[in-house]
CSV table of N, CA, C and O in Angstrom, one decimal:
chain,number,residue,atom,x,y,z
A,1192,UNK,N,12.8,34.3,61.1
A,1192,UNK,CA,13.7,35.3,60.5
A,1192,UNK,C,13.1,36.7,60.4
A,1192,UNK,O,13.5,37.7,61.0
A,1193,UNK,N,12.0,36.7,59.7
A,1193,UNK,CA,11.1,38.1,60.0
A,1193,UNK,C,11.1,38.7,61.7
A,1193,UNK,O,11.3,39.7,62.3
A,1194,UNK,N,10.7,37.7,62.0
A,1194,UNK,CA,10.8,38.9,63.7
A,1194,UNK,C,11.8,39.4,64.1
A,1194,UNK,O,11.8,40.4,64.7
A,1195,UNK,N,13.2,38.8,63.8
A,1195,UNK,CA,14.2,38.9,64.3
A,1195,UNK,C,14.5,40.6,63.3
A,1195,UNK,O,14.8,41.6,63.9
A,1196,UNK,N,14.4,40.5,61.7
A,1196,UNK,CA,14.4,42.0,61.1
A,1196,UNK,C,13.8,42.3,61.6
A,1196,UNK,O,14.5,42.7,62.5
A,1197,UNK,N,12.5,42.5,62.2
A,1197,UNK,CA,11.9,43.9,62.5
A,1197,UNK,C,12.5,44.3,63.6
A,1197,UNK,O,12.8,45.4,63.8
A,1198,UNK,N,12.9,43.3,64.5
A,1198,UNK,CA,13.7,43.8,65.9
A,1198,UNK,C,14.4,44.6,65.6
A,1198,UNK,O,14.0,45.7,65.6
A,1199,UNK,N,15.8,44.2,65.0
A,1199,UNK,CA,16.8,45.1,64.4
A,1199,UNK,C,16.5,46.2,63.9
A,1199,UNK,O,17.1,47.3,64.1
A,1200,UNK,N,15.3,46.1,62.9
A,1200,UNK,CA,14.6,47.8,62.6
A,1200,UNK,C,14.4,48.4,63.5
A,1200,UNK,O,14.9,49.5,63.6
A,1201,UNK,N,13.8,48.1,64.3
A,1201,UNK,CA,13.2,48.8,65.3
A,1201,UNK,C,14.1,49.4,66.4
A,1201,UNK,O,14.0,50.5,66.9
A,1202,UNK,N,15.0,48.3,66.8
A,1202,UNK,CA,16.1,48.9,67.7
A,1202,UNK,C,17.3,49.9,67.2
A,1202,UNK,O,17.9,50.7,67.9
A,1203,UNK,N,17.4,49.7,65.6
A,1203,UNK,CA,17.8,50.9,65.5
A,1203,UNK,C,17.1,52.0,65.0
A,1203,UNK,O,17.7,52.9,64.6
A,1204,UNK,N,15.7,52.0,64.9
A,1204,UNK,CA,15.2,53.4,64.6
A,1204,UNK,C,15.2,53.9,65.9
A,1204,UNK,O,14.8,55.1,65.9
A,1205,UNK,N,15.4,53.2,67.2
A,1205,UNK,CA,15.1,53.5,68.5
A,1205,UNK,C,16.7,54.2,69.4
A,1205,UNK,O,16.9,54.6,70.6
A,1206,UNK,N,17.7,53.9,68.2
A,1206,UNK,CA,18.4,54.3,68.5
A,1206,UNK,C,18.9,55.8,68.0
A,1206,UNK,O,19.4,56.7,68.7
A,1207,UNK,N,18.7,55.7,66.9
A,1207,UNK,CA,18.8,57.1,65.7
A,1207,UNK,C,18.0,57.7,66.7
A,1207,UNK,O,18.7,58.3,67.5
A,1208,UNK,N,16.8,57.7,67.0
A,1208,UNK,CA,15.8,58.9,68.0
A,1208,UNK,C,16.1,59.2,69.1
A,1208,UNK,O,15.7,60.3,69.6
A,1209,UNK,N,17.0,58.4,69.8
A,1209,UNK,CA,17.4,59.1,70.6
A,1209,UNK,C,18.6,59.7,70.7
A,1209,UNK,O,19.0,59.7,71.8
A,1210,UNK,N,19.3,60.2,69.8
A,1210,UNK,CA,20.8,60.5,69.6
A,1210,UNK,C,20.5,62.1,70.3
A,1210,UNK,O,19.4,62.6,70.6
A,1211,UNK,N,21.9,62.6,70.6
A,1211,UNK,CA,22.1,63.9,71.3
A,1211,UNK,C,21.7,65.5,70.7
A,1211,UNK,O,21.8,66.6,71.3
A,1212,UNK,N,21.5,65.3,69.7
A,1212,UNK,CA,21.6,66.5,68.6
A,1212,UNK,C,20.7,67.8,69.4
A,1212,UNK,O,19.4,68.0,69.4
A,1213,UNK,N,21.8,68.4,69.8
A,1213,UNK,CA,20.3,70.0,70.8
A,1213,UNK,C,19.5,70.5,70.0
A,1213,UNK,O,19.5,70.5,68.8
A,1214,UNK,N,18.6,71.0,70.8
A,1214,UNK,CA,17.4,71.2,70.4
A,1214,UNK,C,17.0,72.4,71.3
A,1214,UNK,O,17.7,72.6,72.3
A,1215,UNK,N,15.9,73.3,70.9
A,1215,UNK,CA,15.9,74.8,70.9
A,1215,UNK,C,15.5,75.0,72.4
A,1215,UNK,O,15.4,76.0,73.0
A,1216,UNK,N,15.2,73.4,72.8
A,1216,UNK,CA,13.9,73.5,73.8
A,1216,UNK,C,15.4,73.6,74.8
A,1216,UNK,O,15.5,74.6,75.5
A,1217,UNK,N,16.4,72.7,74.7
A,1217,UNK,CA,17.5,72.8,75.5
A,1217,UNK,C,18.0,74.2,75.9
A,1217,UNK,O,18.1,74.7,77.1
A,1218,UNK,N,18.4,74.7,74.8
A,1218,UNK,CA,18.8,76.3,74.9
A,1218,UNK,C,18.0,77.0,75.4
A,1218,UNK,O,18.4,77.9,76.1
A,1219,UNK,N,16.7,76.8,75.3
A,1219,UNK,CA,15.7,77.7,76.3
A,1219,UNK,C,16.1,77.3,77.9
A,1219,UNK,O,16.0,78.1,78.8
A,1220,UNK,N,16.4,76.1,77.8
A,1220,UNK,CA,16.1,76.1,79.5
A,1220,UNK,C,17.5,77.0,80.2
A,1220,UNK,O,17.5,77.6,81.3
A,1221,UNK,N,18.5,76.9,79.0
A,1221,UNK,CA,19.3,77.6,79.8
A,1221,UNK,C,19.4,79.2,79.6
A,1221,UNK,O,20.4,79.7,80.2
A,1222,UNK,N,18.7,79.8,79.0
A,1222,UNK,CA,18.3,80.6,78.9
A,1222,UNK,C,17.6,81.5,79.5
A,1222,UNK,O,17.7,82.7,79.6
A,1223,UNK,N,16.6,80.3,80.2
A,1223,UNK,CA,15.8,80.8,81.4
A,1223,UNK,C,16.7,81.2,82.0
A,1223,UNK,O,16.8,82.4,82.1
A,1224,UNK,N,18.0,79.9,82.8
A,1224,UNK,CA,19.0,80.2,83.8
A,1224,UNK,C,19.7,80.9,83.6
A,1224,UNK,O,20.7,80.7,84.2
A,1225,UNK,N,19.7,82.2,82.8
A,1225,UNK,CA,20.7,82.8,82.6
A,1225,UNK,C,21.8,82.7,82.0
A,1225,UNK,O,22.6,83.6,82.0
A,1226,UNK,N,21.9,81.4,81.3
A,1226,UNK,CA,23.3,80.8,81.0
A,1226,UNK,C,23.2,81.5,79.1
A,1226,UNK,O,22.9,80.7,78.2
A,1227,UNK,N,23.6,82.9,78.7
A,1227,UNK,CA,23.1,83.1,77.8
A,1227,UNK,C,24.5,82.4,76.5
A,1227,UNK,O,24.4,82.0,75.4
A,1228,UNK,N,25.5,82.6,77.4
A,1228,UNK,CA,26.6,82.1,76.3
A,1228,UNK,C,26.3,80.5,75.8
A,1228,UNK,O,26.2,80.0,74.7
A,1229,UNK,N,26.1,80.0,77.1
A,1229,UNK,CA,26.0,78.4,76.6
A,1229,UNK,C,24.7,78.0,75.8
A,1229,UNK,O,24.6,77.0,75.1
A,1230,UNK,N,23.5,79.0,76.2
A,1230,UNK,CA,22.5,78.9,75.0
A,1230,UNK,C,22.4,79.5,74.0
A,1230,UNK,O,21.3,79.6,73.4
A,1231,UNK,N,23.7,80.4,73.5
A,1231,UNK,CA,24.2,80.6,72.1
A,1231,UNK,C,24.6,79.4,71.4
A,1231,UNK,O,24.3,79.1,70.3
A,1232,UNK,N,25.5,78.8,72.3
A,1232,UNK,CA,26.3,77.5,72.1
A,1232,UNK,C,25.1,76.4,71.5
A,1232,UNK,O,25.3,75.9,70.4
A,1233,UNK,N,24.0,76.1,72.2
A,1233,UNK,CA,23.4,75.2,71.5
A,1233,UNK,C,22.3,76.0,70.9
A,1233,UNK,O,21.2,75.4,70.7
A,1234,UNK,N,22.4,77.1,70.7
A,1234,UNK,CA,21.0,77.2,69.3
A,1234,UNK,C,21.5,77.2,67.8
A,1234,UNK,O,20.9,76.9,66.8
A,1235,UNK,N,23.6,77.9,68.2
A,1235,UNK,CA,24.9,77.5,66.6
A,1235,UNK,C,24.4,76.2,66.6
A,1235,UNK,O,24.1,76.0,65.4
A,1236,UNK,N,24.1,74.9,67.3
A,1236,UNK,CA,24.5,74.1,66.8
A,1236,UNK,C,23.0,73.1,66.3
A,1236,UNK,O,22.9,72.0,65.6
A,1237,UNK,N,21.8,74.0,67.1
A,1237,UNK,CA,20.5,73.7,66.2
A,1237,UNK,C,20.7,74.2,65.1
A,1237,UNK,O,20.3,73.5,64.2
A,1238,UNK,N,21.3,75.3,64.8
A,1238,UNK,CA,21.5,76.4,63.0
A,1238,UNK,C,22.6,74.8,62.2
A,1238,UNK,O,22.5,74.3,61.1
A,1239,UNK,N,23.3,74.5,62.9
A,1239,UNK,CA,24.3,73.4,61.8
A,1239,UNK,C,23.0,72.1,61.3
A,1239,UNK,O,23.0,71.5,60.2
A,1240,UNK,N,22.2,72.0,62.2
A,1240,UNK,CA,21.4,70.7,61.4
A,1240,UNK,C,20.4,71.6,60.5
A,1240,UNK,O,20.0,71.1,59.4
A,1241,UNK,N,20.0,72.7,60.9
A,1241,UNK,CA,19.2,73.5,60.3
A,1241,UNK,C,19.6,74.5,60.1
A,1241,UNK,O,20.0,75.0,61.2
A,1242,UNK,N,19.7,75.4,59.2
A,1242,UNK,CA,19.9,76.9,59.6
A,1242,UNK,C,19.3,77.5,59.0
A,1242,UNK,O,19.9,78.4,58.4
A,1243,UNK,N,17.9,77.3,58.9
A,1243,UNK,CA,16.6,78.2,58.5
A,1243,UNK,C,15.5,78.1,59.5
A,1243,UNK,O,14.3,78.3,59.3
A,1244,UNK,N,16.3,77.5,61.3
A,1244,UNK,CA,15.3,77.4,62.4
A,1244,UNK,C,15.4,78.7,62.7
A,1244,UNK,O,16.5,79.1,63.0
A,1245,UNK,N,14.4,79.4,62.7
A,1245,UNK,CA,13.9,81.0,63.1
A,1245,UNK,C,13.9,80.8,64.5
A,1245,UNK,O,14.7,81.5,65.1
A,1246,UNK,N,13.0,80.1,65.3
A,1246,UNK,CA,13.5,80.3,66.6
A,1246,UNK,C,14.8,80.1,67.1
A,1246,UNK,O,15.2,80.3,68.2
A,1247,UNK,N,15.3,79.7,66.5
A,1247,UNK,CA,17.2,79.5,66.5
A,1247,UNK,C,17.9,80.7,66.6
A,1247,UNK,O,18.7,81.2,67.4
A,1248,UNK,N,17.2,81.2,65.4
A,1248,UNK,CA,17.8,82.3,65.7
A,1248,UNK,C,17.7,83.5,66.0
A,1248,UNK,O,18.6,84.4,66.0
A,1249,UNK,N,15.7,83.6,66.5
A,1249,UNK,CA,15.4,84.5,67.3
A,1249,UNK,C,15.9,84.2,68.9
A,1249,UNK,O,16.0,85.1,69.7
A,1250,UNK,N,16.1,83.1,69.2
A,1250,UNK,CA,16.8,83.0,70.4
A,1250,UNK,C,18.4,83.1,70.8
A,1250,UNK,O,18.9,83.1,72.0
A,1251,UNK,N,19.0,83.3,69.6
A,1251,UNK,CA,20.3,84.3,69.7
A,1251,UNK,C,20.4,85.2,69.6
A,1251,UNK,O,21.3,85.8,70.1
A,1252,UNK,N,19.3,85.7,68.9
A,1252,UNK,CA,19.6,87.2,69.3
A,1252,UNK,C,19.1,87.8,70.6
A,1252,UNK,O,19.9,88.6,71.1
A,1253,UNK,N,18.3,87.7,71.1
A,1253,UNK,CA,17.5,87.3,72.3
A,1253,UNK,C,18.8,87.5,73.3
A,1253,UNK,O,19.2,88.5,73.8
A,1254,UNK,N,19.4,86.2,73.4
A,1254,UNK,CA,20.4,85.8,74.3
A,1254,UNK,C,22.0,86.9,74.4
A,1254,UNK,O,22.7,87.3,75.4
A,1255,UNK,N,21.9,87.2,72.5
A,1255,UNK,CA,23.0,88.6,72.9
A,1255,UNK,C,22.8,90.0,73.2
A,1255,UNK,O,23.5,91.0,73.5
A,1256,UNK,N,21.5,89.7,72.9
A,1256,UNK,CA,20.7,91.4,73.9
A,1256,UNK,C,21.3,91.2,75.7
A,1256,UNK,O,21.9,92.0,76.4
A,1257,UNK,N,20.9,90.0,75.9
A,1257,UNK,CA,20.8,89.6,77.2
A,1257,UNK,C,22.2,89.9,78.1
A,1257,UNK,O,22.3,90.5,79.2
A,1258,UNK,N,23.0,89.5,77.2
A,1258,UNK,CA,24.2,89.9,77.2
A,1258,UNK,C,25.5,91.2,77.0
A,1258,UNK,O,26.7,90.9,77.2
């Protein structure tokens, strides 16, 4: 019975980790490409899980200079 809980712990902590939630590194890449609107789009939505990530939102401003 124990092996079988830790499986289930573990498959779902392995699930929770990998969920979709963007991340600043994402927005940079498209950033690099030029894509400055759509890496506005995902640094608003690094600010909704956080919105005291500074590079979040040095990289929007960044991006509407760019623009």
């Amino acid at each position: 019975m124990k092996p079988k809980l830790i499986f289930i712990c573990a498959l779902i902590l392995l699930v929770f980790s990998c969920s979709s939630a963007p991340t600043v590194k994402e927005g940079a890449k498209l950033f690099n490409e030029q894509k400055y609107t759509e890496a506005i789009a995902v640094f608003e939505k690094v600010l909704e899980k956080n919105p005291k990530n500074a590079n979040a939102l040095y990289n929007i401003a960044i991006s509407y200079i760019q623009l």
